PDB file of C-alpha atoms and ligand atoms in Angstrom:
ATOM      1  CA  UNK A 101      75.677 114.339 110.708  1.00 48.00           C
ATOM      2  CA  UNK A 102      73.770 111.294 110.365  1.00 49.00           C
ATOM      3  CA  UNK A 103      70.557 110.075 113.146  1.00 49.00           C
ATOM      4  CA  UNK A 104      73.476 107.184 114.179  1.00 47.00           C
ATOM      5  CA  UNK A 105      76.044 109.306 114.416  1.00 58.00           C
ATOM      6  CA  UNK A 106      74.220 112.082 116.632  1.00 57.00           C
ATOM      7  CA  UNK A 107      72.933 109.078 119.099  1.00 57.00           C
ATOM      8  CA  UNK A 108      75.968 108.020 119.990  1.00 82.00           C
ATOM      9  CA  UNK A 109      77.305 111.809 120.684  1.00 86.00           C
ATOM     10  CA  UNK A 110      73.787 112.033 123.016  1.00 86.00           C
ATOM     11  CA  UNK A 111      75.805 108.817 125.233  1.00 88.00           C
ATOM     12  CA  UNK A 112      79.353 110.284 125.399  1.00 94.00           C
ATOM     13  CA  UNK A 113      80.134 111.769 128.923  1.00 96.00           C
ATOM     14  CA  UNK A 114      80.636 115.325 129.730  1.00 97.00           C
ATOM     15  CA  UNK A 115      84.074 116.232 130.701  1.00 98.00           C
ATOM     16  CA  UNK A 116      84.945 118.020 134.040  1.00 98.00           C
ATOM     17  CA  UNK A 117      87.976 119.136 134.982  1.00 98.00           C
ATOM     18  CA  UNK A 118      89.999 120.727 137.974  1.00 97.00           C
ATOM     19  CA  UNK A 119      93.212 121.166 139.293  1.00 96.00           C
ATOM     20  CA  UNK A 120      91.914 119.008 142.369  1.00 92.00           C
ATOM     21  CA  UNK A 121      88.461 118.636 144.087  1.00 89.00           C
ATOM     22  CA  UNK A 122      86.980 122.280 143.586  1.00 90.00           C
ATOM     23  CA  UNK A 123      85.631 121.403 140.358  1.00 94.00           C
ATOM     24  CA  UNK A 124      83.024 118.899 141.908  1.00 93.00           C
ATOM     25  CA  UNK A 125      81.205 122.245 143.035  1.00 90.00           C
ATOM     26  CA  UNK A 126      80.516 122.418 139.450  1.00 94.00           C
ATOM     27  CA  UNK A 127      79.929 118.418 139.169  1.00 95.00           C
ATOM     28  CA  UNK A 128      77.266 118.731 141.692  1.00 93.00           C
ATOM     29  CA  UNK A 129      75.261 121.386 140.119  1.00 94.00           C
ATOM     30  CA  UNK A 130      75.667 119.326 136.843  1.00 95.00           C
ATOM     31  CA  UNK A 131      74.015 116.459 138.640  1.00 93.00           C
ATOM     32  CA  UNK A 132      71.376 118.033 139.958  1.00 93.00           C
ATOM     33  CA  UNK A 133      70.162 119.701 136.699  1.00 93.00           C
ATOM     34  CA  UNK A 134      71.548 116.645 134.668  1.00 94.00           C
ATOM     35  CA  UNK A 135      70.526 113.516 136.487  1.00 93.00           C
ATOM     36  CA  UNK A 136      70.726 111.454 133.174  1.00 93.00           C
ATOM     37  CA  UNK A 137      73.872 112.685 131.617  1.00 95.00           C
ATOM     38  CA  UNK A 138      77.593 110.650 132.225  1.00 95.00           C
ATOM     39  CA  UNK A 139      79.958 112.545 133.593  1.00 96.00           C
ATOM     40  CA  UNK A 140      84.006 111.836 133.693  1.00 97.00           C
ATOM     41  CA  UNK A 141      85.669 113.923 136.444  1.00 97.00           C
ATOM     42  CA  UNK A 142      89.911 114.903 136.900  1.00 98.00           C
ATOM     43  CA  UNK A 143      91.158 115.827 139.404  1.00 97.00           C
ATOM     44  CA  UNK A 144      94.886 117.300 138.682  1.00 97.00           C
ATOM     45  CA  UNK A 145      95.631 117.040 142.396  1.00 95.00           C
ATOM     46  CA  UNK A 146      99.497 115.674 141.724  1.00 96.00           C
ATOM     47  CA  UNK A 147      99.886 119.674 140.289  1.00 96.00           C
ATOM     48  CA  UNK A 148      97.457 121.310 142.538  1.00 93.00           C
ATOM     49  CA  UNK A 149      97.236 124.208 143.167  1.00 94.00           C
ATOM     50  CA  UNK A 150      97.667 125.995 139.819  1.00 96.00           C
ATOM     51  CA  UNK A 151      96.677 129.416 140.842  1.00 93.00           C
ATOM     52  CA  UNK A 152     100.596 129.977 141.211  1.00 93.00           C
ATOM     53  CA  UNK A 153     101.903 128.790 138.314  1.00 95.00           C
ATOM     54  CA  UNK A 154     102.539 130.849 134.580  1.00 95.00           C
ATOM     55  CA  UNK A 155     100.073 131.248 132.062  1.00 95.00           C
ATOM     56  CA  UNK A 156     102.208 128.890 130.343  1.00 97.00           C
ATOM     57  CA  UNK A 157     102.104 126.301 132.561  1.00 97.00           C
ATOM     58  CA  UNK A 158      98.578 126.423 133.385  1.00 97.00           C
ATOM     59  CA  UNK A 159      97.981 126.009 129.459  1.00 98.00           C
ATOM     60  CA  UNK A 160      99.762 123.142 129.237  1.00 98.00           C
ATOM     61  CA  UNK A 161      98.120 121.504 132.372  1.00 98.00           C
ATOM     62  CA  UNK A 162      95.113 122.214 131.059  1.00 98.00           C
ATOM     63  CA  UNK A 163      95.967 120.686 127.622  1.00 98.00           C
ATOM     64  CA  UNK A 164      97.091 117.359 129.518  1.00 98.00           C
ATOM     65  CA  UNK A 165      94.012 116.958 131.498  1.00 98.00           C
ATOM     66  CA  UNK A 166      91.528 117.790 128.031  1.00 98.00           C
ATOM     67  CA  UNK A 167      93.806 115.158 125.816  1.00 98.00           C
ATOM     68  CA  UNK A 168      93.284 113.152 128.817  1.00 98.00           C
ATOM     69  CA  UNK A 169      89.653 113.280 129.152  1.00 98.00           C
ATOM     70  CA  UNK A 170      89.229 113.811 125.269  1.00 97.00           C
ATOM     71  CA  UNK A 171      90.416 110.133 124.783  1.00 96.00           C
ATOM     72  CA  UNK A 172      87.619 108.837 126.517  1.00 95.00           C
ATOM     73  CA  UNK A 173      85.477 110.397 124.126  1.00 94.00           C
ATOM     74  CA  UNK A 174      83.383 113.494 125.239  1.00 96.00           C
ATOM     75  CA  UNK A 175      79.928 115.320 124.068  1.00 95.00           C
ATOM     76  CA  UNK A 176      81.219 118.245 125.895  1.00 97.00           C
ATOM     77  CA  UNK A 177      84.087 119.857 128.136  1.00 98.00           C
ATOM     78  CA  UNK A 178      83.597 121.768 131.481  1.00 98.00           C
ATOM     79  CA  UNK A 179      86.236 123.719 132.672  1.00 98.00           C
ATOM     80  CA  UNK A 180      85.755 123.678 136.330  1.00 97.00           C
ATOM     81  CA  UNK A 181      88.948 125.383 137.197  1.00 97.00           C
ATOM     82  CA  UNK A 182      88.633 129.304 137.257  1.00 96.00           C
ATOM     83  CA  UNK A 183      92.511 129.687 136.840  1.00 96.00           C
ATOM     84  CA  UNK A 184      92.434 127.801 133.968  1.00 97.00           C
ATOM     85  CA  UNK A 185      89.344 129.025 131.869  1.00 97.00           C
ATOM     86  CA  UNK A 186      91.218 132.547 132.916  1.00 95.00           C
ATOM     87  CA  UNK A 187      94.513 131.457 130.748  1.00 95.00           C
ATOM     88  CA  UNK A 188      93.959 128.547 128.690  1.00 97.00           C
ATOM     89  CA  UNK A 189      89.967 128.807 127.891  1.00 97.00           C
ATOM     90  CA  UNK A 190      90.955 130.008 124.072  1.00 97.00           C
ATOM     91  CA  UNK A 191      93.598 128.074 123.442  1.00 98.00           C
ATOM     92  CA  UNK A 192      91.255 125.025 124.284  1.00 98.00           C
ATOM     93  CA  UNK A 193      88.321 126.090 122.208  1.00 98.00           C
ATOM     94  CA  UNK A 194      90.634 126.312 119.366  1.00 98.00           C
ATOM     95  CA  UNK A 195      91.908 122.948 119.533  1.00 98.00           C
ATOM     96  CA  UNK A 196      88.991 120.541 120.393  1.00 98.00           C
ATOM     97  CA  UNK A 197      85.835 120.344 117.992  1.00 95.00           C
ATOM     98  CA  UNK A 198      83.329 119.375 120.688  1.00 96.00           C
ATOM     99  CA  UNK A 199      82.165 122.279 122.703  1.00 97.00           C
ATOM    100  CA  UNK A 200      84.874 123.720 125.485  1.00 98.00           C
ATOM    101  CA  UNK A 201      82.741 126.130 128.174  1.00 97.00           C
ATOM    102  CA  UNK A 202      84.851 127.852 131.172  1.00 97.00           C
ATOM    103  CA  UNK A 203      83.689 129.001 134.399  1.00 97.00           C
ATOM    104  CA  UNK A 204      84.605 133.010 134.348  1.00 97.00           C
ATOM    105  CA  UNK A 205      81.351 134.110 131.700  1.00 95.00           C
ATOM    106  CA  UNK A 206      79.328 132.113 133.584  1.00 95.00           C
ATOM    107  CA  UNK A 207      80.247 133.593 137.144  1.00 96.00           C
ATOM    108  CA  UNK A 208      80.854 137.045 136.090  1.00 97.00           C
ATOM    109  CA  UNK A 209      76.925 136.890 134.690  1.00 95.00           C
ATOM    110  CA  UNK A 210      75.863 135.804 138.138  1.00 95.00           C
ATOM    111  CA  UNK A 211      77.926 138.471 139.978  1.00 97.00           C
ATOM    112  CA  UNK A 212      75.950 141.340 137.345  1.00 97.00           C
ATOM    113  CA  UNK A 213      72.639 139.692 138.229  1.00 96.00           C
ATOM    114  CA  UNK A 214      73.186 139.829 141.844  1.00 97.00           C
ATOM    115  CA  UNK A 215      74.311 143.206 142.550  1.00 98.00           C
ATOM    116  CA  UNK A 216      72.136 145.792 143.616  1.00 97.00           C
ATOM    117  CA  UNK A 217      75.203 148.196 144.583  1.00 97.00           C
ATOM    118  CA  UNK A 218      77.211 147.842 141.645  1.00 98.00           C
ATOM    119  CA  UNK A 219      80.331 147.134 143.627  1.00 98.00           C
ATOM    120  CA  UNK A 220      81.367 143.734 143.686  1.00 98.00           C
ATOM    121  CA  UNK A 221      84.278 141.732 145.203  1.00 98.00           C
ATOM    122  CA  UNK A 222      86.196 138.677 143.415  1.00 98.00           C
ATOM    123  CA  UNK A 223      88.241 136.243 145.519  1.00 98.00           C
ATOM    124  CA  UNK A 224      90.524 133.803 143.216  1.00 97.00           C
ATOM    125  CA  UNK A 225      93.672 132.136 142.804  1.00 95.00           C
ATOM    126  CA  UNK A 226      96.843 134.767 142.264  1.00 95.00           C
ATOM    127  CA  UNK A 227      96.763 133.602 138.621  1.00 93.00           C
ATOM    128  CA  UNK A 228      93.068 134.046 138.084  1.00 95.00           C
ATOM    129  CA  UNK A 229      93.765 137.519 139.742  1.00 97.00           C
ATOM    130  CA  UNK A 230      96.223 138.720 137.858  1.00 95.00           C
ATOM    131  CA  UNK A 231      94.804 137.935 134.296  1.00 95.00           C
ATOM    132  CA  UNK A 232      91.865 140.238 135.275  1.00 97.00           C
ATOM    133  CA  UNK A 233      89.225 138.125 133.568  1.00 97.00           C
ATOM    134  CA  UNK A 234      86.500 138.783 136.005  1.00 98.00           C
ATOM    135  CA  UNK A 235      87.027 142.601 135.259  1.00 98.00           C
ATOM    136  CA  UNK A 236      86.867 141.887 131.637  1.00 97.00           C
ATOM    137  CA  UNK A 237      83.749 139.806 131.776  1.00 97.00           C
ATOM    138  CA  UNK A 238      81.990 141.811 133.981  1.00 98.00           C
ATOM    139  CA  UNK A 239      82.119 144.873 132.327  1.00 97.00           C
ATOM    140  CA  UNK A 240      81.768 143.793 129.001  1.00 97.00           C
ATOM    141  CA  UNK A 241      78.233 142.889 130.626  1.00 97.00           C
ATOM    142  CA  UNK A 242      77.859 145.967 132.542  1.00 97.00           C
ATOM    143  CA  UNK A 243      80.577 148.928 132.542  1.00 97.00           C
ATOM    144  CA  UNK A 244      79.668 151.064 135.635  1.00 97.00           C
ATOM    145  CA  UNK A 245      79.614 147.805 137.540  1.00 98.00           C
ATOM    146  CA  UNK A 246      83.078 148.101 140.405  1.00 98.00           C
ATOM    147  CA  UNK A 247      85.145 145.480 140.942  1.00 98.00           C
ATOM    148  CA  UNK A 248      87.253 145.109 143.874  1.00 98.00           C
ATOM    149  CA  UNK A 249      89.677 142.056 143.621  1.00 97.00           C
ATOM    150  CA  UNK A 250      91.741 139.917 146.240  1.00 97.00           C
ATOM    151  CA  UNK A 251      93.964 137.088 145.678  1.00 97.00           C
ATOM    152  CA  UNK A 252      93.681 134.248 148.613  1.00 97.00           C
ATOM    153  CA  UNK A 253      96.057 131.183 147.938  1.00 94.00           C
ATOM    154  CA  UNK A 254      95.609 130.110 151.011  1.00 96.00           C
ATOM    155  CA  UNK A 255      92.234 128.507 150.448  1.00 95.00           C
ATOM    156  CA  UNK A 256      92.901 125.682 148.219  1.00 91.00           C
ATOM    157  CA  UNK A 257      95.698 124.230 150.406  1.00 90.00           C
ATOM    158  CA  UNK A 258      92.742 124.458 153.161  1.00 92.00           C
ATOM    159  CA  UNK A 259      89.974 123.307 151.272  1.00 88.00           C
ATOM    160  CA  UNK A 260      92.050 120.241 149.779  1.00 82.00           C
ATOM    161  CA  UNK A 261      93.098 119.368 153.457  1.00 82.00           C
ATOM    162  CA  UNK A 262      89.662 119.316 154.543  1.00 83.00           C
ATOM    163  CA  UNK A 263      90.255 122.147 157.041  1.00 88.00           C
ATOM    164  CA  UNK A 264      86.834 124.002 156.315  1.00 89.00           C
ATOM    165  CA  UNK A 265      85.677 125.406 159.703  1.00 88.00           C
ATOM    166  CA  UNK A 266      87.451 127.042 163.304  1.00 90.00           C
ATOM    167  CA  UNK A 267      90.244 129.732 163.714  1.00 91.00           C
ATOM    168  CA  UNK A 268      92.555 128.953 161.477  1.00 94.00           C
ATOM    169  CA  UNK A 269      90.270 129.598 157.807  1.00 95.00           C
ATOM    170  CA  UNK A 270      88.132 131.826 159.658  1.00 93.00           C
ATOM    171  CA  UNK A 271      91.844 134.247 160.775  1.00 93.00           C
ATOM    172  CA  UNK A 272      92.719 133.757 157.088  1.00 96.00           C
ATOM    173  CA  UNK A 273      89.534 134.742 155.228  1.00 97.00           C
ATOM    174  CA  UNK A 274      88.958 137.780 157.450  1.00 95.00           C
ATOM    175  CA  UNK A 275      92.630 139.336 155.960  1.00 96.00           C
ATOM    176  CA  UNK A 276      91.396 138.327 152.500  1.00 97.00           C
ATOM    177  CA  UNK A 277      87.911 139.737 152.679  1.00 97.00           C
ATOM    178  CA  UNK A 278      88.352 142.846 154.707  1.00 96.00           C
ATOM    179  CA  UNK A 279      89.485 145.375 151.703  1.00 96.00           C
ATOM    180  CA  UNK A 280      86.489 144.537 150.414  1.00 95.00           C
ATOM    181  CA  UNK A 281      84.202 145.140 152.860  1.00 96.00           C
ATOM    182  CA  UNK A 282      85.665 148.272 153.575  1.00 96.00           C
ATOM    183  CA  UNK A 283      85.067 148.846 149.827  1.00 97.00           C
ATOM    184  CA  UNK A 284      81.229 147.867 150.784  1.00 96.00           C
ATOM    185  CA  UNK A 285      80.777 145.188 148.066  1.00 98.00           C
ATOM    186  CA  UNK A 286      76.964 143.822 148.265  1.00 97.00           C
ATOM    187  CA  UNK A 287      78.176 140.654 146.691  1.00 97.00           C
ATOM    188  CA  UNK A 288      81.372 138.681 146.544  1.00 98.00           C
ATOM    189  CA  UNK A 289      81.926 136.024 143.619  1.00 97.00           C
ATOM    190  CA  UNK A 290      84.129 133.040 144.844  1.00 97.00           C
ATOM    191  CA  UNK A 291      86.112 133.063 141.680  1.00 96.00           C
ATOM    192  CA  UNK A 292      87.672 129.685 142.404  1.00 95.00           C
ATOM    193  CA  UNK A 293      85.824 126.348 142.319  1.00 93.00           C
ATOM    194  CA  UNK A 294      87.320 125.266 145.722  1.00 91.00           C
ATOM    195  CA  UNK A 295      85.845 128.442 147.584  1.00 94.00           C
ATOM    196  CA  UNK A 296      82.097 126.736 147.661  1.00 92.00           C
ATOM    197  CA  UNK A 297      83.342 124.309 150.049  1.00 90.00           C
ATOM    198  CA  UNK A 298      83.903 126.587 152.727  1.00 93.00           C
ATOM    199  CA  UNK A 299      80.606 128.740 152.220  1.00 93.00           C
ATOM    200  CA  UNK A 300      79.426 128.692 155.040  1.00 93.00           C
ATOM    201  CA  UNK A 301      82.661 130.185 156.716  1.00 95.00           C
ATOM    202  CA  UNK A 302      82.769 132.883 154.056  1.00 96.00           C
ATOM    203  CA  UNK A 303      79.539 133.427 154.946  1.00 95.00           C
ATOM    204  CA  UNK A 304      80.033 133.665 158.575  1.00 93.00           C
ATOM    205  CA  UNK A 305      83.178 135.964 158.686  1.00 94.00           C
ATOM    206  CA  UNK A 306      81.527 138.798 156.559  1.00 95.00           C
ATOM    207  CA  UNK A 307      78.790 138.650 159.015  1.00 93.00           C
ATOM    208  CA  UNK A 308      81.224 138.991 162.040  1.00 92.00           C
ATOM    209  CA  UNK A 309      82.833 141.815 159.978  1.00 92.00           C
ATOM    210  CA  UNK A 310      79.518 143.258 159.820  1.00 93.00           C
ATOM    211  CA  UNK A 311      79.034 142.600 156.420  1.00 91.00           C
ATOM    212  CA  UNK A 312      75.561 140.846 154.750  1.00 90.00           C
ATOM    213  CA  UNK A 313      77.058 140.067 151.070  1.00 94.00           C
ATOM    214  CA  UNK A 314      75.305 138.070 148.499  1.00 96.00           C
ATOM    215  CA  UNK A 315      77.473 135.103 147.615  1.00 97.00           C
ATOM    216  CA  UNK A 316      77.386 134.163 144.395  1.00 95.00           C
ATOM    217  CA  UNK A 317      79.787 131.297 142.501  1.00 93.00           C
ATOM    218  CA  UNK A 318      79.577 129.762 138.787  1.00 89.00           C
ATOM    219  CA  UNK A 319      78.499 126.378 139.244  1.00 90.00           C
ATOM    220  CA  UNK A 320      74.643 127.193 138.618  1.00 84.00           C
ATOM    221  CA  UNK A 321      75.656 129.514 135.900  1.00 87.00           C
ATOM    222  CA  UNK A 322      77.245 127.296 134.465  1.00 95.00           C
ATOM    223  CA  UNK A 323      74.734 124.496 134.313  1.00 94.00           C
ATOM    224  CA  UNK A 324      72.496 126.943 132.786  1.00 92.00           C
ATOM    225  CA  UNK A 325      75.333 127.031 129.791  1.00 94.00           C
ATOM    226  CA  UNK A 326      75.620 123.605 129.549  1.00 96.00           C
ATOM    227  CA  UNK A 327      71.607 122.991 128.942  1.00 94.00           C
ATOM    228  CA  UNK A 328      71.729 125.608 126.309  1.00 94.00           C
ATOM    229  CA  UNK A 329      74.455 123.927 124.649  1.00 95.00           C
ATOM    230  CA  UNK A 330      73.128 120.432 124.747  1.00 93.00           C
ATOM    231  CA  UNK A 331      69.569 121.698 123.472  1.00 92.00           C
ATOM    232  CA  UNK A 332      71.485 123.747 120.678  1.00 92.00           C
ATOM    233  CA  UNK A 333      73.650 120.877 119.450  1.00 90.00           C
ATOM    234  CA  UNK A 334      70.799 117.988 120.190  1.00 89.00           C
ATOM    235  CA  UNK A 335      73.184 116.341 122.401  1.00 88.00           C
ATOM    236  CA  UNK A 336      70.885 115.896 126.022  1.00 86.00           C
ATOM    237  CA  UNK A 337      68.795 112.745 126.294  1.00 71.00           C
ATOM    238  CA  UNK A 338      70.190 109.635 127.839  1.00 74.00           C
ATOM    239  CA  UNK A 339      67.271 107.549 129.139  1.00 77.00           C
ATOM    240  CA  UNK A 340      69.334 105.802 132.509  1.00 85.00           C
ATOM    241  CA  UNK A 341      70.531 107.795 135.430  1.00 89.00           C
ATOM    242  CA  UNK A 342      73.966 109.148 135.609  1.00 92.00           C
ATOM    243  CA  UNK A 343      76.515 107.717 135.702  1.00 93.00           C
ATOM    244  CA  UNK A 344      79.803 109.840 137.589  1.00 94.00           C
ATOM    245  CA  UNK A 345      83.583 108.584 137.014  1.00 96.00           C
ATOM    246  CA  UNK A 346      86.412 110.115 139.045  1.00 97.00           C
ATOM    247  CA  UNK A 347      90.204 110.298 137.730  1.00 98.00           C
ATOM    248  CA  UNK A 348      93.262 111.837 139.938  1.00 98.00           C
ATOM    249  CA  UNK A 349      96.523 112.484 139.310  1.00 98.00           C
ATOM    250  CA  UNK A 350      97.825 111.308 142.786  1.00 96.00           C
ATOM    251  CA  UNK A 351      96.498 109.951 146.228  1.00 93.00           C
ATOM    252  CA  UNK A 352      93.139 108.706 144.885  1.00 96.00           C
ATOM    253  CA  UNK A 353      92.525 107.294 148.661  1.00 94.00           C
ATOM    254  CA  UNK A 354      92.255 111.140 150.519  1.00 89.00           C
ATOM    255  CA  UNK A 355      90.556 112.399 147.201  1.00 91.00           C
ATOM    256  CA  UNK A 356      87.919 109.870 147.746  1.00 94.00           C
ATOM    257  CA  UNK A 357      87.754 110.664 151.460  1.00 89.00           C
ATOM    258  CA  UNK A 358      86.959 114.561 150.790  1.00 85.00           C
ATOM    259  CA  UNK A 359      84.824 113.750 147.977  1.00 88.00           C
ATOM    260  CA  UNK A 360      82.543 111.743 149.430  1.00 89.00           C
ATOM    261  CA  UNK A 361      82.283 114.594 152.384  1.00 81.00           C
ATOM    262  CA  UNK A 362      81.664 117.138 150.120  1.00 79.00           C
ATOM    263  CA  UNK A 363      79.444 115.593 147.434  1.00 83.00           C
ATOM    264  CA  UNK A 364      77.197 113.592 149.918  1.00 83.00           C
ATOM    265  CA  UNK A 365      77.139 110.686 148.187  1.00 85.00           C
ATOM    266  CA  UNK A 366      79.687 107.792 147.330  1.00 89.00           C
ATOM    267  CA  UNK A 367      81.847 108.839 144.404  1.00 89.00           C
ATOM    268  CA  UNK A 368      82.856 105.178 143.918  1.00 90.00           C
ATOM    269  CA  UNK A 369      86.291 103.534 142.754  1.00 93.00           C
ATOM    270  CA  UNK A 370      88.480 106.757 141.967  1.00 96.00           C
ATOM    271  CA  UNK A 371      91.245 105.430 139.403  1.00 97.00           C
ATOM    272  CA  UNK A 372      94.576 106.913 139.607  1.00 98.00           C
ATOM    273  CA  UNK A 373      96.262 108.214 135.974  1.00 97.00           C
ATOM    274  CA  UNK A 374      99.285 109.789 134.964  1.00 96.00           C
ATOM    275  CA  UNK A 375      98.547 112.590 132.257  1.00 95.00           C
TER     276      UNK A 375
HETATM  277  N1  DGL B 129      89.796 125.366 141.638  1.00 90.96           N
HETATM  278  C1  DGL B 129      90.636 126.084 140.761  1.00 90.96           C
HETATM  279  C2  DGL B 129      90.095 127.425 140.383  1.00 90.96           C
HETATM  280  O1  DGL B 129      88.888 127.521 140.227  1.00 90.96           O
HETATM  281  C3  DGL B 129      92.111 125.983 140.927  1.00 90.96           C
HETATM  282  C4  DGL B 129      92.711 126.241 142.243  1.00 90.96           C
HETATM  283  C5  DGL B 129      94.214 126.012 142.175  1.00 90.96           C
HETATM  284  O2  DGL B 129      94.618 124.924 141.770  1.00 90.96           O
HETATM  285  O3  DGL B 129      94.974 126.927 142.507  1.00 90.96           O
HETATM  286  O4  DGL B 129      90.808 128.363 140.165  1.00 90.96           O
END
């Protein structure tokens, strides 16, 4: 590859994608350790949530958002859904040339640091759940390491309405997280990019259950991937601050809303696209 050639790959974007608005957890982590890279955010939020759907599906929704985001022209791709890098992470490395990196290495890495027990609890999506990836990645790390698992759908549809706090998530987290506290995990891996938005319920229901759990999810993880990647391939260094661009599949108006909440900043124009 040629000096020109490798300069203009240092000014592409990174790529970030989600099934809705649980992917900026990862965005925001990005920022902060990459306050002069470009990244291009989409948010599949006409198809959310995907943590129901087939393998299949999943694939190809994941396919549609990386041809999507691929056409802008990328130096890397972030997975920021955990459902998809479960299913589709493969199938996605195979198929683009720039670097693809998922969320599930990167979170099952932070659950093996952060356990002092061994026994640690995964909350995801049904589909992340059922392919067992955190399992798999876990103990190909460490294999006397427990892992207790629990499927909670109900947290996307609450984190994408904005209903983060009071009875209702607190009622619905305490049936999700109770087999594992009775299982005593010392830490509990949100294995779904939406589940850092309500933290600080998580946090407080395991402490009215008694419970003092290390929380750990992959967004820091998996900033740590990303630097390694852009110092392997020569690919950091753009000299102007950051620039962040936000696609959606649907309602760009309440994405906006919820975005700006979360992220703490103004996410600007979001553009509406169909994929
Ligand atoms: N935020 C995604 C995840 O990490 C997807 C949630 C969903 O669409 O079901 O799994």
């Amino acid at each position: 590859m040629n000096k020109a050639s490798k300069l203009q790959i240092r000014e592409l974007p990174i790529g970030v994608f989600d099934s809705g608005l649980g992917g900026l957890t990862v965005v925001s982590a990005l920022r902060q350790r990459f306050p002069f890279e470009n990244i291009v955010y989409l948010g599949d939020n006409a198809r959310v949530p995907y943590g129901t759907r087939s393998a299949e599906t999943i694939t190809r929704y994941a396919h549609n958002c990386a041809d999507f985001l691929s056409e802008i022209g990328l130096k890397m791709l972030v997975v920021a859904c955990n459902t998809a890098s479960a299913v589709a992470i493969d199938s996605l490395q195979n198929y683009f040339s720039f670097p693809v990196i998922g969320v599930i290495k990167a979170g099952a890495r932070a659950s093996v640091a952060a356990t002092l027990t061994g026994k640690v609890g995964v909350i995801g999506t049904e589909g992340t759940i059922g392919s067992k990836a955190y399992p798999r990645e876990i103990y190909k790390i460490n294999t006397s390491i427990e892992v207790f698992q629990n499927a909670a759908p109900l947290l996307v549809p609450l984190v994408e309405e904005g209903w983060l706090e009071g009875e209702v998530p607190r009622l619905v987290l305490e049936r999700y997280l109770l087999p594992m506290v009775k299982n005593d995990i010392d830490v509990l891996m949100l294995g779904c990019t939406h589940y850092p938005v309500l933290k600080a319920q998580i946090s407080a229901s395991l402490k009215k259950m008694g419970k003092d759990c290390t929380i750990v999810d992959s967004a820091s993880s998996v900033a740590l991937e990303v630097a390694q990647i852009l110092e392997l391939k020569k690919m950091a260094g753009n000299k102007i601050k950051g620039t962040l661009e936000c696609y959606v599949t649907d309602l760009p108006a309440s994405f906006t809303t919820v975005a700006n909440r979360f992220l703490g900043y103004d996410v600007g124009v979001v553009k509406r696209v169909d994929i």
